[in-house]
Backbone as a ProteinNet text record, in pm:
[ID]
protein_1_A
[PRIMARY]
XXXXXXXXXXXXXXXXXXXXXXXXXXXXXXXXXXXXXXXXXXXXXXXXXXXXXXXXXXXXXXXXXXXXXXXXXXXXXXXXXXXXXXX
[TERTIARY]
8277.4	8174.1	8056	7931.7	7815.8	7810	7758	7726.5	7617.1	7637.6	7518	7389.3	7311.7	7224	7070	7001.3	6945.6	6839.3	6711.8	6540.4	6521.1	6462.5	6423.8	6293.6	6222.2	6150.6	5961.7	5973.7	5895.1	5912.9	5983.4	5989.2	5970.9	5961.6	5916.7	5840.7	5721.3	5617.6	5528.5	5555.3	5553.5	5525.9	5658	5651.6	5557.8	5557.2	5455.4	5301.3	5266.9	5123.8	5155.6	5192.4	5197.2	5203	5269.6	5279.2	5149.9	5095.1	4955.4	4868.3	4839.3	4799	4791.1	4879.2	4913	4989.5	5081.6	5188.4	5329.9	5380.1	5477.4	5599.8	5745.3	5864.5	5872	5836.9	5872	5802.8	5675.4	5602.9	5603.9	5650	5706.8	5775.7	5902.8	6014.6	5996.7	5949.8	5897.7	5830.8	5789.1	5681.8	5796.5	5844.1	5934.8	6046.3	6154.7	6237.2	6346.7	6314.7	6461	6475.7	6547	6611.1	6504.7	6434.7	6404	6422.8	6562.7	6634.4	6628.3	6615.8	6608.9	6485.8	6374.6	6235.8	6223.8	6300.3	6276.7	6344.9	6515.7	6540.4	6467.9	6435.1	6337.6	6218.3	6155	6025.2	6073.6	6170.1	6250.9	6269.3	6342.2	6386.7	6279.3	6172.6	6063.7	5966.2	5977.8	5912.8	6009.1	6147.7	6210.2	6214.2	6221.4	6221.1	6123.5	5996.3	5878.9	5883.8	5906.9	5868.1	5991.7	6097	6235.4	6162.8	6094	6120.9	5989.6	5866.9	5786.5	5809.8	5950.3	5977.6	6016.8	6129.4	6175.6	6106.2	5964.1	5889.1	5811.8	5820.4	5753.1	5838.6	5954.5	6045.2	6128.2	6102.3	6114.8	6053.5	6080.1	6040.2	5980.3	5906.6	5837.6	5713.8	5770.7	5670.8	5578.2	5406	5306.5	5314.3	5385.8	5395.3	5431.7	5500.4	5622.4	5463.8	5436.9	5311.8	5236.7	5175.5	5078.4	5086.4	5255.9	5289.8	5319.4	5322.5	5380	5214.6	5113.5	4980.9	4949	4902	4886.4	4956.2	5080.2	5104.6	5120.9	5074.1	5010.1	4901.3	4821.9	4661.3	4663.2	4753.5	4763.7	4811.9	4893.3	4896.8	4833.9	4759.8	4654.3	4561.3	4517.9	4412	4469.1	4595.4	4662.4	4638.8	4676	4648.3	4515	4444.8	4274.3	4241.9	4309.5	4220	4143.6	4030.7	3928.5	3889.2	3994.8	3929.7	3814.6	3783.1	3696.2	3713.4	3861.6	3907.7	3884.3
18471.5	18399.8	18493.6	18427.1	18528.5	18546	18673.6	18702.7	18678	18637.7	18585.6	18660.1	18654.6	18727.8	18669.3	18688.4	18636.2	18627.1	18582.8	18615.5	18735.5	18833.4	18942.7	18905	18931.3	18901	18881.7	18961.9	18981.8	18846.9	18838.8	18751.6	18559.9	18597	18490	18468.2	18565.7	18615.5	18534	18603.2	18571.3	18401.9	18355.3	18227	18165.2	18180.9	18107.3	18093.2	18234.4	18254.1	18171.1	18174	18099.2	17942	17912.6	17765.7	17744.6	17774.4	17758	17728.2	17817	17801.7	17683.2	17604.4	17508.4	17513.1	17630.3	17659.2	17567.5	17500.4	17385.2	17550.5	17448.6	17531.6	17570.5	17577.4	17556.4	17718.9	17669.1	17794.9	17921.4	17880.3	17996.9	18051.7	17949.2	18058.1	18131.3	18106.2	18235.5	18337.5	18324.5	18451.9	18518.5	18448.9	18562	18584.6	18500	18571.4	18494.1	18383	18308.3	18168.7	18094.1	17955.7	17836.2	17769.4	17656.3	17564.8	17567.3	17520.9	17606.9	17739.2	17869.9	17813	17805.4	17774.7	17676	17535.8	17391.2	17377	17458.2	17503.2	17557.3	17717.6	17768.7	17680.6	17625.9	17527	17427.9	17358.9	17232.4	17308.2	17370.9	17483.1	17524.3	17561	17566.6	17484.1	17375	17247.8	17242.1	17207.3	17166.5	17257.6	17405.6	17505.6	17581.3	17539.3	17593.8	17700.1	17608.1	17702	17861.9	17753.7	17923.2	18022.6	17975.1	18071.6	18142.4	18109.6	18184.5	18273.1	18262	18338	18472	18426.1	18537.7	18610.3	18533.7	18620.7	18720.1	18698.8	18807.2	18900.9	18856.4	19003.8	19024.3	19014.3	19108.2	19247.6	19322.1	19461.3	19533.2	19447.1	19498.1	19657.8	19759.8	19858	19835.8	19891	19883.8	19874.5	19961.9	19984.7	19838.9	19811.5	19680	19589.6	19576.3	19482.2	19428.2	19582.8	19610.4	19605.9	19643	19564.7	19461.8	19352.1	19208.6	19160.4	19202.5	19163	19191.4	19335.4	19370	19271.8	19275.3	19195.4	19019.1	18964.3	18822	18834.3	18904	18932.2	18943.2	18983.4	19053.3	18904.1	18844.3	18739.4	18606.1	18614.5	18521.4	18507.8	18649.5	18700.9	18657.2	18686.3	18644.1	18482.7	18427.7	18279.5	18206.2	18301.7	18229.3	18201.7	18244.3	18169.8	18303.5	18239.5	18345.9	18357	18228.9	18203.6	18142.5	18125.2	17991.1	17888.5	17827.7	17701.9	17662
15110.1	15182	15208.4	15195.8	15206.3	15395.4	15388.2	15544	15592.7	15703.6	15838.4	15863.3	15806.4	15911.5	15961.7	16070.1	16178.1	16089.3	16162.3	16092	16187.9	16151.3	16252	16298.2	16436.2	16497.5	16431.9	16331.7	16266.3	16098.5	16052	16008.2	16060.2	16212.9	16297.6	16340	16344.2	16333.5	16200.7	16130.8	15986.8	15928.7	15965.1	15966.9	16055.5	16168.8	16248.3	16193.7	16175.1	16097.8	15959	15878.2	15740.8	15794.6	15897	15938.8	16015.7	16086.8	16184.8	16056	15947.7	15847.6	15737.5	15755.5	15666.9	15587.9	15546.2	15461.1	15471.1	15399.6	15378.9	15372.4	15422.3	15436.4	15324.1	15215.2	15033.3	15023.5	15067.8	15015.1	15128.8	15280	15338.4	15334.4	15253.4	15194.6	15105.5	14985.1	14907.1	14957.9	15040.4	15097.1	15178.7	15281.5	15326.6	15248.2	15195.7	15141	15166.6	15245.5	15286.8	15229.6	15239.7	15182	15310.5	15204.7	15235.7	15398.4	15377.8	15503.9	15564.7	15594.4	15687.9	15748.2	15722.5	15704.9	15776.3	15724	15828.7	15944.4	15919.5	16076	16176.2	16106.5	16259.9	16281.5	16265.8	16250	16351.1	16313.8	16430.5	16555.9	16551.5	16659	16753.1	16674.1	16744.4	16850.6	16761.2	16773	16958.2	16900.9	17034.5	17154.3	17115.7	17214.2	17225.3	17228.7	17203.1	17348.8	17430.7	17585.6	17590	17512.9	17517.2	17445.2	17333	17262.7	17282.7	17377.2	17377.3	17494.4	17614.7	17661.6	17585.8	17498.9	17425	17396	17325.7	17238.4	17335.7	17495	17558.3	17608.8	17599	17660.6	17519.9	17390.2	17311.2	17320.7	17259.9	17335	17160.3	17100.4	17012.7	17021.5	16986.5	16961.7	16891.2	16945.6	16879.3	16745.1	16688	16546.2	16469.1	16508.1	16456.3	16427.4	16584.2	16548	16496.1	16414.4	16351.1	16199	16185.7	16054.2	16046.4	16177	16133.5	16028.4	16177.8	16176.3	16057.8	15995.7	15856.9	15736.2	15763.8	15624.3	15629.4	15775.5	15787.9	15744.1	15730.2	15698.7	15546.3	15503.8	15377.1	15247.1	15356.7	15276.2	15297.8	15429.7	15389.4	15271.8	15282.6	15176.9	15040.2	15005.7	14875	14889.9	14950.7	14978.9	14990.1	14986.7	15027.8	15111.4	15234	15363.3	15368.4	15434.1	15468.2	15618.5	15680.1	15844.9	15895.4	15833.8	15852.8	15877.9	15849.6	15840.4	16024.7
[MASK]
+++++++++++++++++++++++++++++++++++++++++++++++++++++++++++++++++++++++++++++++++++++++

């Protein structure tokens, strides 16, 4: 049986920016790396626990650094994608 493992905080990250964006679960999974259904789960999940999970997201204990690479490579693949921010 294949083993379990979580989205790391940064990959949630990740997703959110590609989704704010307009990115369909199809094409966020290719970008990060996970299965389709990985993708429409956390998205639902979200949807329903929006208020939990933006607790979490403030007492995660992300170092500057972490940050700055979520940020960098959301940026990085907008640019691959064409948004320019304008939208």
């Amino acid at each position: 049986m294949k083993e379990y493992t979580q989205l790391t905080l940064p990959q949630r990250y990740e997703i959110s920016v590609l989704h704010k964006v307009g990115q369909g679960p199809t094409q966020i999974a290719r970008i990060v790396g996970v299965h389709r259904t990985t993708i429409a789960r956390e998205l639902k999940r979200k949807r329903k626990n929006n208020r939990r999970s933006k607790q979490k997201i403030r007492k995660a204990k992300l170092g500057s650094y972490d940050l700055i690479v979520v940020y960098l490579r959301a940026w990085r693949l907008l640019a691959r994608l064409g948004w320019d921010g304008l939208v």
